Amino acid sequence: MLDKWRRWRAERFEARHPFPDEAWREALSRIPLLAALDDDEAARLGRRAWYFAHHKRLTLHPDLAETTNFDLSARLALAAQACLLTLNWRDHEHQDAFANVHEILVLPDSFQRQVEEMDEFGIMHEYVDERAGETSYQGPIVVSFTDLMESGDWTGFNVLIHELAHKLDMGNASDIAGFPPLPRDIDPREWHRIFTAVWDDLQARLERGEDTPIDDYAASHPGECYAVCCEHFFSAPDVLHNAYPELYALLARYFRQDPLSRLPGATSA
């Protein structure tokens, strides 16, 4: 009965809101991560992004709205990068995963937050943190327009994917922990073991004064480790696979995707 009702809703939506093929083709051409999708993936993602754009608020800050043409293709490109994470999940899985996503708010540039953190000795530290994006349990996803414009390619940086990964992480808690709800075929002990090994490697490299193979922001908090690894999984899959092949394979099972196979000139993992 539930599946029948979902199909009825989908058909009703499509009848009321015909899919904008031309705008979607333009969106694909603008974003390298989207342009690399095969025809079937692009078709499925386009319809999911179209639905997402209708049911979530995609908002520009008033100052940005005065100078920026946020046309339909731009809205679809933004929605599609969000929905890329759940591309191969079933519709109800996708909807459940992003039930706590209500709005994506784009600010003109990076922004500052006053942060209070307690260290391992119980001492509280206060500092000003400059951010490209942020999210909270039921609050909006906030991203910087400057950083949004630098996302979407194969460089390993994607502020949207990073913040949407936090929303997935919050699927079973009100804060980030690096431990999102897992499908039945992934044992939580396996998830913990693999991510702990990555975390320990990052910490050891930093202690030795070495460069880390992925963004060292991943070593700042387990929740950030998860988000940075998701970010690399989609936008620098070769880097993540070369550095941590077991983690790449785990995320490929989790997301049911193999972005390495889409990377121009790369061989599938």
CSV table of C-alpha atoms in Angstrom, one decimal, residues 135 137 166 169-178 221:
chain,number,residue,atom,x,y,z
A,135,THR,CA,24.9,22.6,9.3
A,137,TYR,CA,20.4,18.9,13.2
A,166,HIS,CA,27.0,15.8,7.9
A,169,ASP,CA,25.7,11.6,9.9
A,170,MET,CA,22.9,13.2,11.9
A,171,GLY,CA,20.4,10.6,10.8
A,172,ASN,CA,20.7,8.8,14.1
A,173,ALA,CA,21.9,11.6,16.4
A,174,SER,CA,21.6,15.4,16.9
A,175,ASP,CA,25.3,15.9,16.4
A,176,ILE,CA,28.0,14.6,14.1
A,177,ALA,CA,29.9,11.5,15.2
A,178,GLY,CA,31.1,9.9,12.0
A,221,HIS,CA,37.0,15.4,14.7
